[in-house]
Each structure stands twice: as C-alpha cells, then as structure tokens.
Amino acid sequence: MQLILLSGGSGKRLWPLSNYARSKQFLPLLQAPDGAKESMLQRVIRQIKESGIDACITIAANNQQKDAIENQVHDKITFVQEPERRGTFAAIALSVMHLALEDKISPDETVVVMPCDAYTGKEYYSVIKQMADTVDNNAADLVLMGIKPTYPSPKYGYIIPEFRSSEVKEFRSLGVKEFVEKAEIKDAEELLKEGAYWNGGVFAFKLGYMVNAVKHYLNADSYTEFRNKYNLLPKGSFDYEFVRSAKNVAMVPFNGEWKDLGTWNTLTEELPDNVMGNAILGNKNTNTHVINELGTPIFCNGLSDVVVAACPDGILVCGKKVSETIKDYADKLINRPMYEERRWGSYQVLNTQEFDDGFKALTKTITLNPGKNISYQVHHHRSEVWSFIDGEGLFVLDGKVTKVKRGDVVNIPAEHLHAVKAITKLTFIEVQEGGPLIEEDIERFPFEWIL
C-alpha cells in the first residue's frame, strides 16, 4: 500500500506560532506517550507505525515545508514538492504521477490519501485498513472516509450514504448517494437527520485508476514534464474537482475520536498543560492557556476562556470563542518568518533595525545539529559577523577552514564565500549589516568537507 500525506496550510489560523513556513502540523505542542512534545505530523507518523499499516509514505508539501519535514520525520519517506499552491487536487495528482512515473509503482497498488494533521485515535487507522481492503476487493473505484458528526458544522463537506449505517447490520463500506459542500447550520442540521457524515478528506483508490483520471487533465511522458506543467492543473480541492463527479464511489464510516486542531479554540483543548514556556498564571484564571516562545516572561490573571500565544513573529491575546477570526487579520500581521526549521537545524530572528541614515541590521540566533552544515555561499548585499556561543564546528572563509568554538568571532564581508559545519551541536549569533536583508540574498557553491 502507498500512503500519501497532504501537508498544506497557510499558517493563518494559529498565528503567531504558525506561518507559511511553519504550519500548524509542525508545532511541537502535543504530548507524546513518552512525555515528550510532538507535532501533529509526528503524531500521525507514530500512529501509522503503531497501527501496523505496512505502507510506503509520500508527503506532498511546498518547498518552504521541506526542511521542517526532514527535521521532524526521521523515517524513510518520499517528499513530493509542489511548485506552487494549487489545492488538494493538484497535490494529489502530482503525488500520484510521482508514484507512477518516478517510483514505477504498479497500477494495481492501492493508494490512500490522508491529511498529515488528523487528531484521532487508533480506530481511525483501522478504518483506513478497511478502505484499502474495499479497494483491493474491487468493491469501488474510489473509497472515502465518512466521519460521524458530533454537531451540525458549516466547516465540513457532507457525504450522504445510500443507506443509514444503523440499517445495515454488517458492512465495511456503504454506497454514496450524494455529496454536499459546506452547508449553513440549518441545512447541516437537516443533513444530520438524513444520516449524513462529515467528509474526512481521506481517499483510497488503485493507482492506475487515478493516473487515468489525472491524464484527462494533464498528460505527460515523464514526472519532470508533468511537474513543469503543474500550473495547468485546476486550482481547488480534490472533493470539488474530482470526487463529486466520480462514479462507483463508496464510503467507510468512522465513529471514533476525530478533531480538527486548526484553531486555538480546539488546539488548546488537547494541550497537556495550561502553560507552555516562560509564563505564570495567577489563581483567578478560568480555561486560559499561555504558550510563550519568548525569553520575556508573561503573567496572566483574571482571564476567562482566553488564549495567549507569544513568539518572535508576534503576540496574540484572544478570546477562544473568536480565535478563528485571526485568519481575517493574519495577512496584515505576517511579515517574514522570525523562526524557521531548516535541514541543518533552525534559526530565530532576534531583532531588526533601520537607522536614520538608511543603515540596516538584523540579528538572529542559529543552531546547527551535529554533523550538519550550512551551504558554501556568498551574499552580494550584506556582510555578517558570527559570534559562537556554544559547541564546536568548522568554519570556512574563501576556502580556508578553521576550527571554531564558544567565544570565537568571525567577520564575513560581502562577496566572500563562507560556510560552517557543526561537530557538536553548534549555536552562534549572526549580525547582518547592509541591505536588502533578505533570505534570497544568497548564492550557493559546492564544497567538500574533509574532517
């Protein structure tokens, strides 16, 4: 079986902790069984392994998420990079064609597509197995997961089965009568009376079935050609573009625990503690959560049903019931990401300044994991000063390699090639001077590290 995980998200509903590079599925806020913190993505990967599902995993995501995925997922996976954001239909089409044209997977192999941020119990993965079995047994060409609704929601699409599940004593799948897009509350109430299920965004099919379907939209002789023409694919959801017009469709019901942790209101319900980070709650708070990634302490008292989230990207103080409205304001609040995970570690912007004469400076802290390195590179518009504050590594400037450790300071003028490799975990402060001070001011070159 092939398993495709969709990693989308624009990072708006969980501002300020999330952004386009650090989407909600990468936030290490949930509690793992061993007591450590894990992200939604890490939780899903762990549950897949624990469920005994024998599948090769492909993750479809944009390039900004690639490093975060590699840092958080240490199992063998395939990463399919979307050239641009075009919705779930294009992401699934690209992944399917990668399996067929690049990985040479058999057309008869079963593929299951699911979101990478589902918050569920182990029964969820039992239903995924049932979906795969339904496809393997040729009972349907396309199989969906229907989630038993807990309330009439306007946020989800609905699946109306041919029969109510209560009318069928034994079943693995139900035929589908109708699909309904997101409905108003009154219409959703009527749908629930008809026995409708939420569309869980999980799909199963034979690879060859979907490859043939995708070719009607875009045909190509190679994966590279297909990816180069990615912008010709429709921009929208898989449900809207394909599912609602598909024939021979079935649904497998899921009646277990399922929750969308896409807003602060729902996410805080699953956090292990009311306080995470440098914060203190007084004794006059009710249902208040504080998540602080800043060094500056936060104190809260006399608050009820409030979430406080603070990080270098901003500070949120919001009533939980209206926390979803942050997405309407996020575009006005989001600048460049102040924190990012990279393949080599992470960085956090500490300060930016512009002086009266136009001189600009930016300060960040950078941490490299042991054995990792920053590429051999040159900046055309800025100079840098690196102050090493922990660990040991190798620093190279214009081809000359020296060992660096805590207390060392190096100057890197503009137009000079440089790189650094961590021997142990290595942390340093970087001060950029010049302009424009943007991540795009970089040109990379090959370099062979010899220890």
mmCIF file with all atom_site columns, C-alpha atoms in Angstrom, residues 84-250:
data_model
loop_
_atom_site.group_PDB
_atom_site.id
_atom_site.type_symbol
_atom_site.label_atom_id
_atom_site.label_alt_id
_atom_site.label_comp_id
_atom_site.label_asym_id
_atom_site.label_entity_id
_atom_site.label_seq_id
_atom_site.pdbx_PDB_ins_code
_atom_site.Cartn_x
_atom_site.Cartn_y
_atom_site.Cartn_z
_atom_site.occupancy
_atom_site.B_iso_or_equiv
_atom_site.pdbx_formal_charge
_atom_site.auth_seq_id
_atom_site.auth_comp_id
_atom_site.auth_asym_id
_atom_site.auth_atom_id
_atom_site.pdbx_PDB_model_num
ATOM 1   C CA . GLU A 1 84  ? 3.093   26.324 -6.131  1.00 0.00 ? 84  GLU A CA 1
ATOM 2   C CA . ARG A 1 85  ? -0.050  26.173 -4.008  1.00 0.00 ? 85  ARG A CA 1
ATOM 3   C CA . ARG A 1 86  ? -2.936  24.901 -6.126  1.00 0.00 ? 86  ARG A CA 1
ATOM 4   C CA . GLY A 1 87  ? -5.082  22.987 -3.633  1.00 0.00 ? 87  GLY A CA 1
ATOM 5   C CA . THR A 1 88  ? -5.525  19.319 -2.806  1.00 0.00 ? 88  THR A CA 1
ATOM 6   C CA . PHE A 1 89  ? -6.477  18.134 -6.294  1.00 0.00 ? 89  PHE A CA 1
ATOM 7   C CA . ALA A 1 90  ? -3.199  19.292 -7.838  1.00 0.00 ? 90  ALA A CA 1
ATOM 8   C CA . ALA A 1 91  ? -1.194  17.992 -4.838  1.00 0.00 ? 91  ALA A CA 1
ATOM 9   C CA . ILE A 1 92  ? -2.782  14.537 -5.120  1.00 0.00 ? 92  ILE A CA 1
ATOM 10  C CA . ALA A 1 93  ? -2.315  14.497 -8.906  1.00 0.00 ? 93  ALA A CA 1
ATOM 11  C CA . LEU A 1 94  ? 1.387   15.370 -8.547  1.00 0.00 ? 94  LEU A CA 1
ATOM 12  C CA . SER A 1 95  ? 1.905   12.666 -5.904  1.00 0.00 ? 95  SER A CA 1
ATOM 13  C CA . VAL A 1 96  ? 0.110   10.046 -7.960  1.00 0.00 ? 96  VAL A CA 1
ATOM 14  C CA . MET A 1 97  ? 2.174   10.797 -11.049 1.00 0.00 ? 97  MET A CA 1
ATOM 15  C CA . HIS A 1 98  ? 5.359   10.660 -8.948  1.00 0.00 ? 98  HIS A CA 1
ATOM 16  C CA . LEU A 1 99  ? 4.393   7.162  -7.793  1.00 0.00 ? 99  LEU A CA 1
ATOM 17  C CA . ALA A 1 100 ? 3.598   6.079  -11.340 1.00 0.00 ? 100 ALA A CA 1
ATOM 18  C CA . LEU A 1 101 ? 6.315   7.781  -13.406 1.00 0.00 ? 101 LEU A CA 1
ATOM 19  C CA . GLU A 1 102 ? 9.197   8.231  -10.951 1.00 0.00 ? 102 GLU A CA 1
ATOM 20  C CA . ASP A 1 103 ? 8.801   5.339  -8.479  1.00 0.00 ? 103 ASP A CA 1
ATOM 21  C CA . LYS A 1 104 ? 7.375   2.931  -11.106 1.00 0.00 ? 104 LYS A CA 1
ATOM 22  C CA . ILE A 1 105 ? 4.686   1.630  -8.730  1.00 0.00 ? 105 ILE A CA 1
ATOM 23  C CA . SER A 1 106 ? 2.266   -0.937 -10.182 1.00 0.00 ? 106 SER A CA 1
ATOM 24  C CA . PRO A 1 107 ? -1.090  0.441  -11.388 1.00 0.00 ? 107 PRO A CA 1
ATOM 25  C CA . ASP A 1 108 ? -2.804  -2.248 -9.282  1.00 0.00 ? 108 ASP A CA 1
ATOM 26  C CA . GLU A 1 109 ? -1.365  -0.986 -5.998  1.00 0.00 ? 109 GLU A CA 1
ATOM 27  C CA . THR A 1 110 ? -3.763  0.644  -3.552  1.00 0.00 ? 110 THR A CA 1
ATOM 28  C CA . VAL A 1 111 ? -3.160  4.262  -2.578  1.00 0.00 ? 111 VAL A CA 1
ATOM 29  C CA . VAL A 1 112 ? -4.617  6.010  0.466   1.00 0.00 ? 112 VAL A CA 1
ATOM 30  C CA . VAL A 1 113 ? -4.556  9.809  0.751   1.00 0.00 ? 113 VAL A CA 1
ATOM 31  C CA . MET A 1 114 ? -4.988  11.481 4.146   1.00 0.00 ? 114 MET A CA 1
ATOM 32  C CA . PRO A 1 115 ? -4.180  14.781 5.883   1.00 0.00 ? 115 PRO A CA 1
ATOM 33  C CA . CYS A 1 116 ? -0.999  14.876 7.949   1.00 0.00 ? 116 CYS A CA 1
ATOM 34  C CA . ASP A 1 117 ? -2.618  16.712 10.871  1.00 0.00 ? 117 ASP A CA 1
ATOM 35  C CA . ALA A 1 118 ? -5.550  14.459 11.798  1.00 0.00 ? 118 ALA A CA 1
ATOM 36  C CA . TYR A 1 119 ? -6.101  14.267 15.568  1.00 0.00 ? 119 TYR A CA 1
ATOM 37  C CA . THR A 1 120 ? -7.622  10.828 16.049  1.00 0.00 ? 120 THR A CA 1
ATOM 38  C CA . GLY A 1 121 ? -7.440  7.561  17.929  1.00 0.00 ? 121 GLY A CA 1
ATOM 39  C CA . LYS A 1 122 ? -6.226  4.159  16.757  1.00 0.00 ? 122 LYS A CA 1
ATOM 40  C CA . GLU A 1 123 ? -9.677  3.232  15.369  1.00 0.00 ? 123 GLU A CA 1
ATOM 41  C CA . TYR A 1 124 ? -9.077  5.776  12.608  1.00 0.00 ? 124 TYR A CA 1
ATOM 42  C CA . TYR A 1 125 ? -6.292  3.630  11.189  1.00 0.00 ? 125 TYR A CA 1
ATOM 43  C CA . SER A 1 126 ? -8.449  0.510  11.370  1.00 0.00 ? 126 SER A CA 1
ATOM 44  C CA . VAL A 1 127 ? -10.905 2.307  9.082   1.00 0.00 ? 127 VAL A CA 1
ATOM 45  C CA . ILE A 1 128 ? -8.058  3.188  6.720   1.00 0.00 ? 128 ILE A CA 1
ATOM 46  C CA . LYS A 1 129 ? -7.255  -0.526 6.506   1.00 0.00 ? 129 LYS A CA 1
ATOM 47  C CA . GLN A 1 130 ? -10.934 -1.215 5.733   1.00 0.00 ? 130 GLN A CA 1
ATOM 48  C CA . MET A 1 131 ? -10.842 1.402  2.988   1.00 0.00 ? 131 MET A CA 1
ATOM 49  C CA . ALA A 1 132 ? -7.780  -0.238 1.453   1.00 0.00 ? 132 ALA A CA 1
ATOM 50  C CA . ASP A 1 133 ? -9.469  -3.660 1.663   1.00 0.00 ? 133 ASP A CA 1
ATOM 51  C CA . THR A 1 134 ? -12.540 -2.263 -0.114  1.00 0.00 ? 134 THR A CA 1
ATOM 52  C CA . VAL A 1 135 ? -10.346 -1.059 -2.983  1.00 0.00 ? 135 VAL A CA 1
ATOM 53  C CA . ASP A 1 136 ? -8.331  -4.307 -3.040  1.00 0.00 ? 136 ASP A CA 1
ATOM 54  C CA . ASN A 1 137 ? -11.566 -6.292 -3.349  1.00 0.00 ? 137 ASN A CA 1
ATOM 55  C CA . ASN A 1 138 ? -12.716 -4.084 -6.263  1.00 0.00 ? 138 ASN A CA 1
ATOM 56  C CA . ALA A 1 139 ? -15.884 -3.120 -4.353  1.00 0.00 ? 139 ALA A CA 1
ATOM 57  C CA . ALA A 1 140 ? -15.479 0.504  -5.506  1.00 0.00 ? 140 ALA A CA 1
ATOM 58  C CA . ASP A 1 141 ? -13.112 2.610  -7.573  1.00 0.00 ? 141 ASP A CA 1
ATOM 59  C CA . LEU A 1 142 ? -12.970 5.416  -5.029  1.00 0.00 ? 142 LEU A CA 1
ATOM 60  C CA . VAL A 1 143 ? -13.497 4.978  -1.286  1.00 0.00 ? 143 VAL A CA 1
ATOM 61  C CA . LEU A 1 144 ? -13.957 7.828  1.183   1.00 0.00 ? 144 LEU A CA 1
ATOM 62  C CA . MET A 1 145 ? -13.918 8.032  4.952   1.00 0.00 ? 145 MET A CA 1
ATOM 63  C CA . GLY A 1 146 ? -17.141 9.357  6.444   1.00 0.00 ? 146 GLY A CA 1
ATOM 64  C CA . ILE A 1 147 ? -16.790 10.762 9.963   1.00 0.00 ? 147 ILE A CA 1
ATOM 65  C CA . LYS A 1 148 ? -19.783 10.553 12.292  1.00 0.00 ? 148 LYS A CA 1
ATOM 66  C CA . PRO A 1 149 ? -20.711 14.201 13.005  1.00 0.00 ? 149 PRO A CA 1
ATOM 67  C CA . THR A 1 150 ? -20.854 15.434 16.582  1.00 0.00 ? 150 THR A CA 1
ATOM 68  C CA . TYR A 1 151 ? -22.657 18.667 15.697  1.00 0.00 ? 151 TYR A CA 1
ATOM 69  C CA . PRO A 1 152 ? -24.016 20.460 12.594  1.00 0.00 ? 152 PRO A CA 1
ATOM 70  C CA . SER A 1 153 ? -20.899 22.225 11.316  1.00 0.00 ? 153 SER A CA 1
ATOM 71  C CA . PRO A 1 154 ? -20.643 24.698 8.428   1.00 0.00 ? 154 PRO A CA 1
ATOM 72  C CA . LYS A 1 155 ? -16.884 23.971 8.120   1.00 0.00 ? 155 LYS A CA 1
ATOM 73  C CA . TYR A 1 156 ? -17.051 20.490 6.571   1.00 0.00 ? 156 TYR A CA 1
ATOM 74  C CA . GLY A 1 157 ? -18.440 18.864 3.456   1.00 0.00 ? 157 GLY A CA 1
ATOM 75  C CA . TYR A 1 158 ? -21.015 16.088 3.894   1.00 0.00 ? 158 TYR A CA 1
ATOM 76  C CA . ILE A 1 159 ? -21.440 12.595 2.473   1.00 0.00 ? 159 ILE A CA 1
ATOM 77  C CA . ILE A 1 160 ? -24.940 11.130 2.296   1.00 0.00 ? 160 ILE A CA 1
ATOM 78  C CA . PRO A 1 161 ? -24.770 7.310  2.097   1.00 0.00 ? 161 PRO A CA 1
ATOM 79  C CA . GLU A 1 162 ? -27.321 5.240  0.208   1.00 0.00 ? 162 GLU A CA 1
ATOM 80  C CA . PHE A 1 163 ? -28.363 3.601  3.480   1.00 0.00 ? 163 PHE A CA 1
ATOM 81  C CA . ARG A 1 164 ? -28.161 4.733  7.064   1.00 0.00 ? 164 ARG A CA 1
ATOM 82  C CA . SER A 1 165 ? -25.430 2.812  8.847   1.00 0.00 ? 165 SER A CA 1
ATOM 83  C CA . SER A 1 166 ? -27.971 1.814  11.506  1.00 0.00 ? 166 SER A CA 1
ATOM 84  C CA . GLU A 1 167 ? -29.988 -0.002 8.820   1.00 0.00 ? 167 GLU A CA 1
ATOM 85  C CA . VAL A 1 168 ? -27.070 -2.256 7.888   1.00 0.00 ? 168 VAL A CA 1
ATOM 86  C CA . LYS A 1 169 ? -26.006 -4.859 10.468  1.00 0.00 ? 169 LYS A CA 1
ATOM 87  C CA . GLU A 1 170 ? -22.677 -5.769 8.938   1.00 0.00 ? 170 GLU A CA 1
ATOM 88  C CA . PHE A 1 171 ? -20.759 -3.615 6.496   1.00 0.00 ? 171 PHE A CA 1
ATOM 89  C CA . ARG A 1 172 ? -17.345 -2.487 5.528   1.00 0.00 ? 172 ARG A CA 1
ATOM 90  C CA . SER A 1 173 ? -18.497 0.175  3.099   1.00 0.00 ? 173 SER A CA 1
ATOM 91  C CA . LEU A 1 174 ? -21.649 1.987  2.032   1.00 0.00 ? 174 LEU A CA 1
ATOM 92  C CA . GLY A 1 175 ? -22.590 3.305  -1.374  1.00 0.00 ? 175 GLY A CA 1
ATOM 93  C CA . VAL A 1 176 ? -22.708 7.081  -1.714  1.00 0.00 ? 176 VAL A CA 1
ATOM 94  C CA . LYS A 1 177 ? -25.942 8.814  -2.620  1.00 0.00 ? 177 LYS A CA 1
ATOM 95  C CA . GLU A 1 178 ? -24.853 12.436 -2.665  1.00 0.00 ? 178 GLU A CA 1
ATOM 96  C CA . PHE A 1 179 ? -22.101 14.913 -1.762  1.00 0.00 ? 179 PHE A CA 1
ATOM 97  C CA . VAL A 1 180 ? -22.902 18.283 -0.225  1.00 0.00 ? 180 VAL A CA 1
ATOM 98  C CA . GLU A 1 181 ? -20.392 21.118 0.008   1.00 0.00 ? 181 GLU A CA 1
ATOM 99  C CA . LYS A 1 182 ? -20.078 23.186 3.172   1.00 0.00 ? 182 LYS A CA 1
ATOM 100 C CA . ALA A 1 183 ? -23.601 23.919 4.399   1.00 0.00 ? 183 ALA A CA 1
ATOM 101 C CA . GLU A 1 184 ? -25.204 26.560 6.604   1.00 0.00 ? 184 GLU A CA 1
ATOM 102 C CA . ILE A 1 185 ? -26.132 25.454 10.130  1.00 0.00 ? 185 ILE A CA 1
ATOM 103 C CA . LYS A 1 186 ? -29.842 24.900 9.330   1.00 0.00 ? 186 LYS A CA 1
ATOM 104 C CA . ASP A 1 187 ? -29.006 22.849 6.227   1.00 0.00 ? 187 ASP A CA 1
ATOM 105 C CA . ALA A 1 188 ? -26.382 20.889 8.187   1.00 0.00 ? 188 ALA A CA 1
ATOM 106 C CA . GLU A 1 189 ? -28.995 20.018 10.810  1.00 0.00 ? 189 GLU A CA 1
ATOM 107 C CA . GLU A 1 190 ? -31.203 18.528 8.089   1.00 0.00 ? 190 GLU A CA 1
ATOM 108 C CA . LEU A 1 191 ? -28.264 16.610 6.650   1.00 0.00 ? 191 LEU A CA 1
ATOM 109 C CA . LEU A 1 192 ? -27.592 15.026 10.026  1.00 0.00 ? 192 LEU A CA 1
ATOM 110 C CA . LYS A 1 193 ? -31.234 13.914 10.162  1.00 0.00 ? 193 LYS A CA 1
ATOM 111 C CA . GLU A 1 194 ? -30.656 12.179 6.803   1.00 0.00 ? 194 GLU A CA 1
ATOM 112 C CA . GLY A 1 195 ? -27.729 10.247 8.283   1.00 0.00 ? 195 GLY A CA 1
ATOM 113 C CA . ALA A 1 196 ? -25.000 12.286 6.583   1.00 0.00 ? 196 ALA A CA 1
ATOM 114 C CA . TYR A 1 197 ? -21.330 12.026 7.554   1.00 0.00 ? 197 TYR A CA 1
ATOM 115 C CA . TRP A 1 198 ? -18.591 14.609 7.501   1.00 0.00 ? 198 TRP A CA 1
ATOM 116 C CA . ASN A 1 199 ? -16.172 14.196 4.606   1.00 0.00 ? 199 ASN A CA 1
ATOM 117 C CA . GLY A 1 200 ? -12.924 13.332 6.401   1.00 0.00 ? 200 GLY A CA 1
ATOM 118 C CA . GLY A 1 201 ? -10.613 14.127 3.494   1.00 0.00 ? 201 GLY A CA 1
ATOM 119 C CA . VAL A 1 202 ? -9.335  10.525 3.324   1.00 0.00 ? 202 VAL A CA 1
ATOM 120 C CA . PHE A 1 203 ? -9.475  8.736  -0.049  1.00 0.00 ? 203 PHE A CA 1
ATOM 121 C CA . ALA A 1 204 ? -8.476  5.288  -1.303  1.00 0.00 ? 204 ALA A CA 1
ATOM 122 C CA . PHE A 1 205 ? -8.116  4.074  -4.901  1.00 0.00 ? 205 PHE A CA 1
ATOM 123 C CA . LYS A 1 206 ? -5.997  1.960  -7.212  1.00 0.00 ? 206 LYS A CA 1
ATOM 124 C CA . LEU A 1 207 ? -3.028  3.900  -8.573  1.00 0.00 ? 207 LEU A CA 1
ATOM 125 C CA . GLY A 1 208 ? -3.922  3.129  -12.185 1.00 0.00 ? 208 GLY A CA 1
ATOM 126 C CA . TYR A 1 209 ? -7.474  4.430  -11.681 1.00 0.00 ? 209 TYR A CA 1
ATOM 127 C CA . MET A 1 210 ? -6.261  7.819  -10.533 1.00 0.00 ? 210 MET A CA 1
ATOM 128 C CA . VAL A 1 211 ? -3.442  8.036  -13.087 1.00 0.00 ? 211 VAL A CA 1
ATOM 129 C CA . ASN A 1 212 ? -6.002  7.591  -15.873 1.00 0.00 ? 212 ASN A CA 1
ATOM 130 C CA . ALA A 1 213 ? -8.212  10.248 -14.298 1.00 0.00 ? 213 ALA A CA 1
ATOM 131 C CA . VAL A 1 214 ? -5.338  12.730 -13.972 1.00 0.00 ? 214 VAL A CA 1
ATOM 132 C CA . LYS A 1 215 ? -4.334  12.229 -17.611 1.00 0.00 ? 215 LYS A CA 1
ATOM 133 C CA . HIS A 1 216 ? -7.658  13.760 -18.642 1.00 0.00 ? 216 HIS A CA 1
ATOM 134 C CA . TYR A 1 217 ? -6.440  16.988 -17.054 1.00 0.00 ? 217 TYR A CA 1
ATOM 135 C CA . LEU A 1 218 ? -2.744  16.822 -17.906 1.00 0.00 ? 218 LEU A CA 1
ATOM 136 C CA . ASN A 1 219 ? -0.806  14.131 -19.742 1.00 0.00 ? 219 ASN A CA 1
ATOM 137 C CA . ALA A 1 220 ? 2.966   13.832 -19.698 1.00 0.00 ? 220 ALA A CA 1
ATOM 138 C CA . ASP A 1 221 ? 5.616   11.280 -20.616 1.00 0.00 ? 221 ASP A CA 1
ATOM 139 C CA . SER A 1 222 ? 7.730   11.906 -17.509 1.00 0.00 ? 222 SER A CA 1
ATOM 140 C CA . TYR A 1 223 ? 7.313   13.168 -13.988 1.00 0.00 ? 223 TYR A CA 1
ATOM 141 C CA . THR A 1 224 ? 9.586   16.130 -14.723 1.00 0.00 ? 224 THR A CA 1
ATOM 142 C CA . GLU A 1 225 ? 7.387   17.171 -17.640 1.00 0.00 ? 225 GLU A CA 1
ATOM 143 C CA . PHE A 1 226 ? 4.258   16.783 -15.511 1.00 0.00 ? 226 PHE A CA 1
ATOM 144 C CA . ARG A 1 227 ? 5.719   18.899 -12.698 1.00 0.00 ? 227 ARG A CA 1
ATOM 145 C CA . ASN A 1 228 ? 6.866   21.576 -15.138 1.00 0.00 ? 228 ASN A CA 1
ATOM 146 C CA . LYS A 1 229 ? 3.258   21.892 -16.348 1.00 0.00 ? 229 LYS A CA 1
ATOM 147 C CA . TYR A 1 230 ? 1.828   21.888 -12.822 1.00 0.00 ? 230 TYR A CA 1
ATOM 148 C CA . ASN A 1 231 ? 0.279   25.325 -13.268 1.00 0.00 ? 231 ASN A CA 1
ATOM 149 C CA . LEU A 1 232 ? -2.060  23.872 -15.920 1.00 0.00 ? 232 LEU A CA 1
ATOM 150 C CA . LEU A 1 233 ? -3.868  21.748 -13.330 1.00 0.00 ? 233 LEU A CA 1
ATOM 151 C CA . PRO A 1 234 ? -7.135  23.067 -11.852 1.00 0.00 ? 234 PRO A CA 1
ATOM 152 C CA . LYS A 1 235 ? -6.758  25.106 -8.683  1.00 0.00 ? 235 LYS A CA 1
ATOM 153 C CA . GLY A 1 236 ? -9.061  23.751 -5.992  1.00 0.00 ? 236 GLY A CA 1
ATOM 154 C CA . SER A 1 237 ? -9.993  20.870 -3.748  1.00 0.00 ? 237 SER A CA 1
ATOM 155 C CA . PHE A 1 238 ? -9.946  17.190 -4.692  1.00 0.00 ? 238 PHE A CA 1
ATOM 156 C CA . ASP A 1 239 ? -13.547 16.908 -3.493  1.00 0.00 ? 239 ASP A CA 1
ATOM 157 C CA . TYR A 1 240 ? -14.823 19.708 -5.697  1.00 0.00 ? 240 TYR A CA 1
ATOM 158 C CA . GLU A 1 241 ? -12.759 18.932 -8.778  1.00 0.00 ? 241 GLU A CA 1
ATOM 159 C CA . PHE A 1 242 ? -12.994 15.135 -8.826  1.00 0.00 ? 242 PHE A CA 1
ATOM 160 C CA . VAL A 1 243 ? -14.932 13.359 -6.075  1.00 0.00 ? 243 VAL A CA 1
ATOM 161 C CA . ARG A 1 244 ? -18.382 14.841 -6.646  1.00 0.00 ? 244 ARG A CA 1
ATOM 162 C CA . SER A 1 245 ? -18.439 13.678 -10.283 1.00 0.00 ? 245 SER A CA 1
ATOM 163 C CA . ALA A 1 246 ? -16.744 10.295 -9.741  1.00 0.00 ? 246 ALA A CA 1
ATOM 164 C CA . LYS A 1 247 ? -18.632 7.052  -10.373 1.00 0.00 ? 247 LYS A CA 1
ATOM 165 C CA . ASN A 1 248 ? -18.609 3.831  -8.334  1.00 0.00 ? 248 ASN A CA 1
ATOM 166 C CA . VAL A 1 249 ? -17.841 5.560  -5.036  1.00 0.00 ? 249 VAL A CA 1
ATOM 167 C CA . ALA A 1 250 ? -18.151 4.046  -1.565  1.00 0.00 ? 250 ALA A CA 1
#
